[in-house]
Amino acid sequence: MEELTSVHNQHVKNWKKLQTKKFRRQSGEYLLDGWHLVNEAVKAGNQLRQLIGTADQLAAHQDLVARAAEAYVVTPEIMQHVTDTVTPQGIAAVVDLPDAHRVPANIQGAWLLLDRVQDPGNVGTMVRTADAAGFTGVVVGDRSADIFGPKVVRSMQGSQFHLTLLEGDLHKWIQDFKQLGAPVYGTQLNPAAKNFRDVHPGQTFALIMGNEGQGMAADLLKETTANLYIPMRGDAESLNVAVSAGILMFQLNRELD
């Protein structure tokens, strides 16, 4: 194991740059921060390209050190510098960045599509909820938060290893589902929309969630099979997009129970 003590070391500079989308794409890698994410990556069969940890953490987990292609002992200051968290756990790992633009041969199952959802916490929470609800994958449209940005990765809590995460043109995805004869549901605060309890999508369908403030784009709303709303008994005007997505995903995918 190599010991690093300076934030000016080139390895440290590169780890820091993994906080940016540009460098993640250039390097084909991204950073996992904390024991839970590192362990989830290992359980999913991912190679740890570089394992980064403080001396005490690496000494206590020699099994992970043995699994890593490279291991580095760093100071707590370096760990704080590269992870962008208030209280780092003292462990991080660099893993391969999945190809988010690949076109799957089979889009069977339940899929969540995100239209300009910009808050990283919301995106990560919805991916994690899609995982819990048994969805096959999540497609992030243009102008949404980067699915492998540090805040989204922390919020996903390892769910990126359990389902398919992609970026793509949502118009094309809608057409792909229609060609399969599968329904595509939008979401809309509109009395003319359908009550979400009244639809029965079957095993293959797509659900689109829109921007936090503006909702779904009008041109996407016109292309869907139906647009859904959640009736509210109280006086709140709307729900957080991640909360709405959770309610809808578990309801629409209930037929798999």
Tab-separated table of C-alpha atoms in Angstrom:
chain	number	residue	atom	x	y	z
A	1	MET	CA	0.000	0.000	0.000
A	2	GLU	CA	1.180	3.474	-0.855
A	3	GLU	CA	0.980	6.159	1.821
A	4	LEU	CA	-0.100	9.656	0.790
A	5	THR	CA	0.158	12.715	3.005
A	6	SER	CA	-0.273	15.698	0.682
A	7	VAL	CA	-3.390	17.033	-1.024
A	8	HIS	CA	-1.093	18.044	-3.883
A	9	ASN	CA	-0.356	14.432	-4.800
A	10	GLN	CA	-1.634	13.628	-8.307
A	11	HIS	CA	-3.767	10.721	-7.087
A	12	VAL	CA	-5.433	13.025	-4.571
A	13	LYS	CA	-6.013	15.677	-7.238
A	14	ASN	CA	-7.653	13.093	-9.480
A	15	TRP	CA	-9.905	11.816	-6.681
A	16	LYS	CA	-10.959	15.384	-5.988
A	17	LYS	CA	-11.740	15.939	-9.673
A	18	LEU	CA	-14.092	12.938	-9.606
A	19	GLN	CA	-16.559	15.323	-7.987
A	20	THR	CA	-17.031	16.825	-11.462
A	21	LYS	CA	-19.089	15.245	-14.240
A	22	LYS	CA	-16.478	16.163	-16.853
A	23	PHE	CA	-13.667	14.260	-15.161
A	24	ARG	CA	-15.872	11.288	-14.323
A	25	ARG	CA	-16.622	10.931	-18.021
A	26	GLN	CA	-13.006	11.468	-19.035
A	27	SER	CA	-11.670	8.901	-16.588
A	28	GLY	CA	-14.574	6.440	-16.813
A	29	GLU	CA	-14.636	6.209	-13.011
A	30	TYR	CA	-16.504	7.594	-10.019
A	31	LEU	CA	-16.001	7.705	-6.257
A	32	LEU	CA	-17.841	5.775	-3.557
A	33	ASP	CA	-17.721	7.350	-0.114
A	34	GLY	CA	-18.230	5.244	3.010
A	35	TRP	CA	-18.399	1.624	4.081
A	36	HIS	CA	-21.927	0.925	2.943
A	37	LEU	CA	-21.329	1.959	-0.658
A	38	VAL	CA	-17.970	0.204	-0.870
A	39	ASN	CA	-19.464	-3.010	0.499
A	40	GLU	CA	-22.438	-2.782	-1.876
A	41	ALA	CA	-20.040	-2.450	-4.794
A	42	VAL	CA	-18.115	-5.537	-3.696
A	43	LYS	CA	-21.304	-7.565	-3.165
A	44	ALA	CA	-22.406	-6.643	-6.685
A	45	GLY	CA	-19.124	-7.937	-8.093
A	46	ASN	CA	-17.561	-4.592	-8.948
A	47	GLN	CA	-13.785	-4.276	-9.068
A	48	LEU	CA	-12.378	-1.716	-6.627
A	49	ARG	CA	-9.931	0.118	-8.868
A	50	GLN	CA	-8.518	2.085	-5.963
A	51	LEU	CA	-9.291	1.692	-2.274
A	52	ILE	CA	-8.621	4.809	-0.231
A	53	GLY	CA	-8.617	4.833	3.555
A	54	THR	CA	-7.116	6.069	6.747
A	55	ALA	CA	-4.585	3.765	8.423
A	56	ASP	CA	-6.973	2.523	11.120
A	57	GLN	CA	-9.789	1.769	8.680
A	58	LEU	CA	-7.600	-0.140	6.235
A	59	ALA	CA	-5.931	-2.087	9.050
A	60	ALA	CA	-9.342	-3.182	10.306
A	61	HIS	CA	-10.529	-4.330	6.873
A	62	GLN	CA	-7.705	-6.223	5.228
A	63	ASP	CA	-10.260	-8.300	3.309
A	64	LEU	CA	-11.199	-5.240	1.262
A	65	VAL	CA	-7.576	-4.294	0.758
A	66	ALA	CA	-6.986	-7.723	-0.759
A	67	ARG	CA	-9.872	-7.183	-3.198
A	68	ALA	CA	-8.637	-3.821	-4.485
A	69	ALA	CA	-6.384	-3.401	-7.503
A	70	GLU	CA	-4.612	-0.589	-5.637
A	71	ALA	CA	-4.814	0.599	-2.025
A	72	TYR	CA	-3.744	3.918	-0.546
A	73	VAL	CA	-3.308	4.988	3.057
A	74	VAL	CA	-4.266	8.647	3.425
A	75	THR	CA	-4.551	11.211	6.204
A	76	PRO	CA	-7.962	12.270	7.574
A	77	GLU	CA	-7.343	15.650	5.919
A	78	ILE	CA	-6.993	14.038	2.494
A	79	MET	CA	-10.106	11.967	3.087
A	80	GLN	CA	-12.043	15.100	3.963
A	81	HIS	CA	-10.659	16.811	0.865
A	82	VAL	CA	-11.641	14.152	-1.671
A	83	THR	CA	-15.001	12.963	-0.310
A	84	ASP	CA	-16.835	16.263	0.140
A	85	THR	CA	-18.611	15.031	3.286
A	86	VAL	CA	-18.747	16.676	6.700
A	87	THR	CA	-17.766	13.546	8.640
A	88	PRO	CA	-16.064	11.020	6.350
A	89	GLN	CA	-15.991	7.405	7.540
A	90	GLY	CA	-12.368	7.080	6.527
A	91	ILE	CA	-12.920	4.821	3.526
A	92	ALA	CA	-13.643	5.405	-0.151
A	93	ALA	CA	-13.179	3.569	-3.420
A	94	VAL	CA	-12.880	4.345	-7.110
A	95	VAL	CA	-14.966	2.084	-9.375
A	96	ASP	CA	-15.811	1.980	-13.079
A	97	LEU	CA	-18.436	4.415	-14.316
A	98	PRO	CA	-21.212	2.456	-16.054
A	99	ASP	CA	-22.061	3.311	-19.637
A	100	ALA	CA	-25.232	5.308	-19.106
A	101	HIS	CA	-25.913	5.702	-22.829
A	102	ARG	CA	-26.099	2.069	-23.814
A	103	VAL	CA	-29.360	0.940	-25.353
A	104	PRO	CA	-30.694	-2.145	-23.546
A	105	ALA	CA	-31.751	-5.038	-25.737
A	106	ASN	CA	-34.768	-5.603	-23.522
A	107	ILE	CA	-36.818	-2.953	-21.757
A	108	GLN	CA	-39.269	-5.319	-20.136
A	109	GLY	CA	-40.353	-4.502	-16.605
A	110	ALA	CA	-41.140	-1.303	-14.743
A	111	TRP	CA	-39.085	1.790	-15.578
A	112	LEU	CA	-38.889	5.243	-13.996
A	113	LEU	CA	-38.147	8.171	-16.322
A	114	LEU	CA	-37.016	11.512	-14.877
A	115	ASP	CA	-37.765	14.742	-16.726
A	116	ARG	CA	-35.507	17.613	-15.599
A	117	VAL	CA	-35.440	16.536	-11.946
A	118	GLN	CA	-32.611	18.735	-10.723
A	119	ASP	CA	-32.213	18.150	-7.001
A	120	PRO	CA	-29.577	15.438	-6.391
A	121	GLY	CA	-31.316	14.276	-3.238
A	122	ASN	CA	-34.575	13.784	-5.096
A	123	VAL	CA	-32.905	11.868	-7.924
A	124	GLY	CA	-31.014	9.609	-5.520
A	125	THR	CA	-34.087	8.994	-3.382
A	126	MET	CA	-36.163	8.055	-6.412
A	127	VAL	CA	-33.528	5.616	-7.649
A	128	ARG	CA	-33.405	4.036	-4.194
A	129	THR	CA	-37.212	3.853	-4.072
A	130	ALA	CA	-37.364	2.368	-7.571
A	131	ASP	CA	-34.994	-0.319	-6.333
A	132	ALA	CA	-37.209	-0.992	-3.311
A	133	ALA	CA	-40.369	-1.084	-5.467
A	134	GLY	CA	-38.895	-3.696	-7.793
A	135	PHE	CA	-38.317	-1.493	-10.829
A	136	THR	CA	-35.990	-2.656	-13.592
A	137	GLY	CA	-34.332	0.666	-14.309
A	138	VAL	CA	-34.280	4.456	-14.230
A	139	VAL	CA	-33.721	6.727	-17.232
A	140	VAL	CA	-32.591	10.282	-16.537
A	141	GLY	CA	-33.498	12.834	-19.185
A	142	ASP	CA	-31.675	15.980	-20.220
A	143	ARG	CA	-31.166	18.709	-17.580
A	144	SER	CA	-31.642	16.331	-14.658
A	145	ALA	CA	-29.010	15.935	-11.944
A	146	ASP	CA	-26.075	13.696	-12.888
A	147	ILE	CA	-26.844	10.195	-11.635
A	148	PHE	CA	-23.224	9.588	-10.621
A	149	GLY	CA	-22.583	12.921	-8.929
A	150	PRO	CA	-21.443	12.674	-5.274
A	151	LYS	CA	-24.743	13.824	-3.734
A	152	VAL	CA	-26.838	11.521	-5.904
A	153	VAL	CA	-24.531	8.573	-5.202
A	154	ARG	CA	-24.789	9.144	-1.446
A	155	SER	CA	-28.579	9.391	-1.691
A	156	MET	CA	-28.894	6.217	-3.788
A	157	GLN	CA	-27.225	4.232	-0.973
A	158	GLY	CA	-25.943	1.540	-3.335
A	159	SER	CA	-29.146	1.053	-5.346
A	160	GLN	CA	-27.198	1.826	-8.522
A	161	PHE	CA	-25.795	-1.700	-8.189
A	162	HIS	CA	-29.265	-3.288	-8.111
A	163	LEU	CA	-30.967	-1.827	-11.189
A	164	THR	CA	-30.122	-0.271	-14.559
A	165	LEU	CA	-29.330	3.466	-14.634
A	166	LEU	CA	-29.343	5.240	-17.982
A	167	GLU	CA	-29.393	8.693	-19.529
A	168	GLY	CA	-31.444	9.260	-22.658
A	169	ASP	CA	-33.990	11.068	-24.780
A	170	LEU	CA	-37.312	10.563	-23.040
A	171	HIS	CA	-39.253	11.085	-26.272
A	172	LYS	CA	-37.473	8.081	-27.770
A	173	TRP	CA	-38.055	6.002	-24.651
A	174	ILE	CA	-41.770	6.763	-24.788
A	175	GLN	CA	-41.904	5.587	-28.389
A	176	ASP	CA	-39.955	2.432	-27.521
A	177	PHE	CA	-42.528	1.515	-24.865
A	178	LYS	CA	-45.404	2.253	-27.238
A	179	GLN	CA	-43.873	-0.049	-29.842
A	180	LEU	CA	-44.000	-2.801	-27.233
A	181	GLY	CA	-47.634	-2.023	-26.531
A	182	ALA	CA	-46.659	-0.994	-22.989
A	183	PRO	CA	-48.264	2.007	-21.252
A	184	VAL	CA	-46.367	5.172	-20.369
A	185	TYR	CA	-47.759	7.213	-17.479
A	186	GLY	CA	-47.042	10.875	-16.933
A	187	THR	CA	-47.771	12.839	-13.763
A	188	GLN	CA	-49.822	16.003	-13.704
A	189	LEU	CA	-51.612	18.209	-11.177
A	190	ASN	CA	-54.746	18.403	-13.271
A	191	PRO	CA	-58.337	17.312	-12.538
A	192	ALA	CA	-58.473	15.905	-16.081
A	193	ALA	CA	-55.688	13.458	-15.218
A	194	LYS	CA	-56.438	9.919	-14.000
A	195	ASN	CA	-56.546	8.857	-10.384
A	196	PHE	CA	-53.438	6.711	-9.935
A	197	ARG	CA	-55.504	3.996	-8.216
A	198	ASP	CA	-57.550	3.416	-11.362
A	199	VAL	CA	-54.771	2.166	-13.630
A	200	HIS	CA	-53.464	-1.375	-14.028
A	201	PRO	CA	-50.324	-1.270	-16.144
A	202	GLY	CA	-49.246	-4.899	-16.134
A	203	GLN	CA	-45.632	-5.936	-15.787
A	204	THR	CA	-44.061	-3.641	-18.403
A	205	PHE	CA	-44.649	0.113	-18.228
A	206	ALA	CA	-42.947	3.462	-17.716
A	207	LEU	CA	-43.658	6.196	-15.174
A	208	ILE	CA	-42.414	9.734	-15.799
A	209	MET	CA	-41.765	12.198	-12.973
A	210	GLY	CA	-41.217	15.860	-13.799
A	211	ASN	CA	-39.287	18.866	-12.588
A	212	GLU	CA	-39.697	19.905	-8.947
A	213	GLY	CA	-41.242	23.305	-9.727
A	214	GLN	CA	-42.615	22.986	-13.239
A	215	GLY	CA	-43.685	19.366	-13.438
A	216	MET	CA	-43.430	17.421	-16.693
A	217	ALA	CA	-42.727	19.185	-19.968
A	218	ALA	CA	-45.888	19.827	-21.996
A	219	ASP	CA	-44.600	17.998	-25.068
A	220	LEU	CA	-43.972	14.858	-23.000
A	221	LEU	CA	-47.414	15.050	-21.402
A	222	LYS	CA	-48.957	14.894	-24.891
A	223	GLU	CA	-47.129	11.640	-25.716
A	224	THR	CA	-48.127	9.542	-22.710
A	225	THR	CA	-50.753	6.814	-22.518
A	226	ALA	CA	-52.323	8.598	-19.541
A	227	ASN	CA	-51.352	11.205	-16.988
A	228	LEU	CA	-51.871	10.466	-13.313
A	229	TYR	CA	-52.567	12.459	-10.188
A	230	ILE	CA	-52.591	11.595	-6.490
A	231	PRO	CA	-55.763	12.766	-4.672
A	232	MET	CA	-54.918	14.631	-1.473
A	233	ARG	CA	-57.209	14.750	1.548
A	234	GLY	CA	-55.448	17.651	3.229
A	235	ASP	CA	-54.804	21.235	2.160
A	236	ALA	CA	-51.277	20.885	0.794
A	237	GLU	CA	-51.023	22.086	-2.795
A	238	SER	CA	-48.530	19.430	-3.867
A	239	LEU	CA	-46.150	16.691	-2.748
A	240	ASN	CA	-42.385	16.502	-3.025
A	241	VAL	CA	-41.540	14.776	-6.308
A	242	ALA	CA	-39.667	11.943	-4.596
A	243	VAL	CA	-42.586	11.299	-2.227
A	244	SER	CA	-45.014	11.281	-5.157
A	245	ALA	CA	-42.766	8.920	-7.092
A	246	GLY	CA	-42.652	6.520	-4.152
A	247	ILE	CA	-46.437	6.383	-3.836
A	248	LEU	CA	-46.874	5.837	-7.563
A	249	MET	CA	-44.128	3.257	-7.993
A	250	PHE	CA	-45.382	0.976	-5.249
A	251	GLN	CA	-48.962	1.293	-6.446
A	252	LEU	CA	-48.244	0.707	-10.137
A	253	ASN	CA	-45.935	-2.203	-9.508
A	254	ARG	CA	-48.267	-3.853	-7.008
A	255	GLU	CA	-49.201	-6.611	-9.433
A	256	LEU	CA	-45.790	-8.176	-8.854
A	257	ASP	CA	-46.595	-8.743	-5.170
